[in-house]
Short mmCIF file of C-alpha atoms in Angstrom, two decimals:
data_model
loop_
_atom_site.label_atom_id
_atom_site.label_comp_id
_atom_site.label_asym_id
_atom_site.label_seq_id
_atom_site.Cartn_x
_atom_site.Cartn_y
_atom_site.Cartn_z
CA UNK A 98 110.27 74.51 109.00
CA UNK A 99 106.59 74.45 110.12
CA UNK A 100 104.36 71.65 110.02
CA UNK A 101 101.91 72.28 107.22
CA UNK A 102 98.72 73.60 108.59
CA UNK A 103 95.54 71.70 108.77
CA UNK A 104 92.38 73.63 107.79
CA UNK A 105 89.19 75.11 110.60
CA UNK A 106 86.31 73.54 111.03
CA UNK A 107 84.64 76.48 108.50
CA UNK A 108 87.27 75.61 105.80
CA UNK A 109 86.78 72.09 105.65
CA UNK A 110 83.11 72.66 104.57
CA UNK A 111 83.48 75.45 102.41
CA UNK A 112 86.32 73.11 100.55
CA UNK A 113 83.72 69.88 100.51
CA UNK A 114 80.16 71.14 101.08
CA UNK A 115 79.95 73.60 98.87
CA UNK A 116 81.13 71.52 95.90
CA UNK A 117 79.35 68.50 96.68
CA UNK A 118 75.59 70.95 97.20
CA UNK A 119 76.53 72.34 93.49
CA UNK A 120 77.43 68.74 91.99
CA UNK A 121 74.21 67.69 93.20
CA UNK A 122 72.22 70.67 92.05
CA UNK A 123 73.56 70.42 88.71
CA UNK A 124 73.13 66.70 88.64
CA UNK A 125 68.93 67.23 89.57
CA UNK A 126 69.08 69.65 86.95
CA UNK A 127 70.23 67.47 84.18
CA UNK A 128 67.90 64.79 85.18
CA UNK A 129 65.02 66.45 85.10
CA UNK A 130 65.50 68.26 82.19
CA UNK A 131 66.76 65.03 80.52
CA UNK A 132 63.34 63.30 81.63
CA UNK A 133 61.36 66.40 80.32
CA UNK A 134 63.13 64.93 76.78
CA UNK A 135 62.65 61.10 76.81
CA UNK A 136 60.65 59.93 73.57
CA UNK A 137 57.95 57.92 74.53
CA UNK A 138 56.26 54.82 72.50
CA UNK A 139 53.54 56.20 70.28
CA UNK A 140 51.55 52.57 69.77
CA UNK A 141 48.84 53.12 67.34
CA UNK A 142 45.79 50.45 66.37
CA UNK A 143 46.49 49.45 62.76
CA UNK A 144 44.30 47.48 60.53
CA UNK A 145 46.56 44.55 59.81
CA UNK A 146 45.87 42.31 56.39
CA UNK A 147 47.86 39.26 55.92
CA UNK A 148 48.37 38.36 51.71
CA UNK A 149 50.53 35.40 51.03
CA UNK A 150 54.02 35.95 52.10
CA UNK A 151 53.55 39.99 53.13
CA UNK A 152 51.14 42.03 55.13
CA UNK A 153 50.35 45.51 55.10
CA UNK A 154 49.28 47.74 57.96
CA UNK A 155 46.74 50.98 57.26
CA UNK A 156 47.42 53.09 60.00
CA UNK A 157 46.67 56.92 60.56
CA UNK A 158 45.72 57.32 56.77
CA UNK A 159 48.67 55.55 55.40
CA UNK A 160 49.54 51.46 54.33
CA UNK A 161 52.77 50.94 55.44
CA UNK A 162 54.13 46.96 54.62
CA UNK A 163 55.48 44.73 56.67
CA UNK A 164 58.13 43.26 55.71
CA UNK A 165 59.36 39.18 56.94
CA UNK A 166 60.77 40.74 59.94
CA UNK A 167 59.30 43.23 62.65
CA UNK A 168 62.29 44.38 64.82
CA UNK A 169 59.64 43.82 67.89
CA UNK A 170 56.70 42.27 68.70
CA UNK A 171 54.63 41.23 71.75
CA UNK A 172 53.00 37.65 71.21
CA UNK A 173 49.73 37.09 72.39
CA UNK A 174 51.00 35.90 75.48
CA UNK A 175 52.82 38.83 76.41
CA UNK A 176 56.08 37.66 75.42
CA UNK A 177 58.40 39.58 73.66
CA UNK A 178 60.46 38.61 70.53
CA UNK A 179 63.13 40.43 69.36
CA UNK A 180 63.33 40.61 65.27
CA UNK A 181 60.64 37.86 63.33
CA UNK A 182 57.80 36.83 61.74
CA UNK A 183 54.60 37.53 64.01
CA UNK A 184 53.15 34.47 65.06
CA UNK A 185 49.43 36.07 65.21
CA UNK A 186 49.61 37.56 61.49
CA UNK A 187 50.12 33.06 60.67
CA UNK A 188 46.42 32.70 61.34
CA UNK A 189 45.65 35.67 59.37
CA UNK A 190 46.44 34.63 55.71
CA UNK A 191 43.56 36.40 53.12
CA UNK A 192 41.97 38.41 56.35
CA UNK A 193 42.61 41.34 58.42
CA UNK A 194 42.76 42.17 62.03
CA UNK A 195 43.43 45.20 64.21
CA UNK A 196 46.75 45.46 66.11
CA UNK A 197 48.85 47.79 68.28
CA UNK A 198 51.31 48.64 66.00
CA UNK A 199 54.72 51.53 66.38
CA UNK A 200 55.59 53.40 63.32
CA UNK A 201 58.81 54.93 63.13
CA UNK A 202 61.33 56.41 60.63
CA UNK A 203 63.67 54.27 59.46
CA UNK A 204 66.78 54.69 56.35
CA UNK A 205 66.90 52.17 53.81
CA UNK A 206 69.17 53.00 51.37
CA UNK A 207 69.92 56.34 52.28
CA UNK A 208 66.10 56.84 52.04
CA UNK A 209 63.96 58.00 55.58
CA UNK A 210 60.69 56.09 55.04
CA UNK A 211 57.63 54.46 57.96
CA UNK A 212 57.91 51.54 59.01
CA UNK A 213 56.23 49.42 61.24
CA UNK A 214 59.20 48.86 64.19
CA UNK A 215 56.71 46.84 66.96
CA UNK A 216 53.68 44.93 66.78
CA UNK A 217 51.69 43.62 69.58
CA UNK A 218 49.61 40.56 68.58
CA UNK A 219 47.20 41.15 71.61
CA UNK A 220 44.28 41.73 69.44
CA UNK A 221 43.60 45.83 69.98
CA UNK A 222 39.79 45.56 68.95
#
């Protein structure tokens, strides 16, 4: 019986080289085409008026209302609150002010409608 034999010098990188240079190729290739993809934050300066217990924002030609909840906003401070009321739209009852706002597409009951998903209460104007 002979004693299995070990691979050359040449062998060894053709067996690991090669495969590693092509894993790393491929992964380059799906990162930058997976950056190329990335959505990015369209914020947008809505005209924000506060009425009693709901507000309404007018932005890019349509009034979209807020509901008691805004899945994200920035406080004046620069915090940021997950889900809420706004503390800057308190001060606003019966006026208006303008605010970064994100509008996205959201279901509600099976039904894609805009909706305001962020609000930053760092006063845009």
């Amino acid at each position: 019986m002979t004693a299995p034999s070990r691979p050359g010098g040449s062998e060894l990188v053709r067996r690991l080289v090669v495969p590693l240079a092509a894993m790393t190729i491929a992964f380059g290739a799906g990162w930058s085409l997976g950056a190329g993809r990335q959505d990015s934050t369209d914020w947008q300066v809505a005209t924000v008026t506060v009425d009693g217990d709901g507000a309404t924002a007018a932005v890019g030609g349509d009034t979209l209302g807020i509901g008691s909840s805004v899945p994200l906003w920035i406080g004046s401070d620069g915090a940021t609150h997950t889900a809420g009321w706004p503390a800057c739209l308190d001060s606003l009852d019966g006026s208006s002010g303008s605010f970064a706002v994100v509008v996205d597409e959201v279901t509600i009951d099976k039904e894609q409608v805009a909706a305001v998903v962020a609000l930053d209460c760092r006063a845009s104007d």
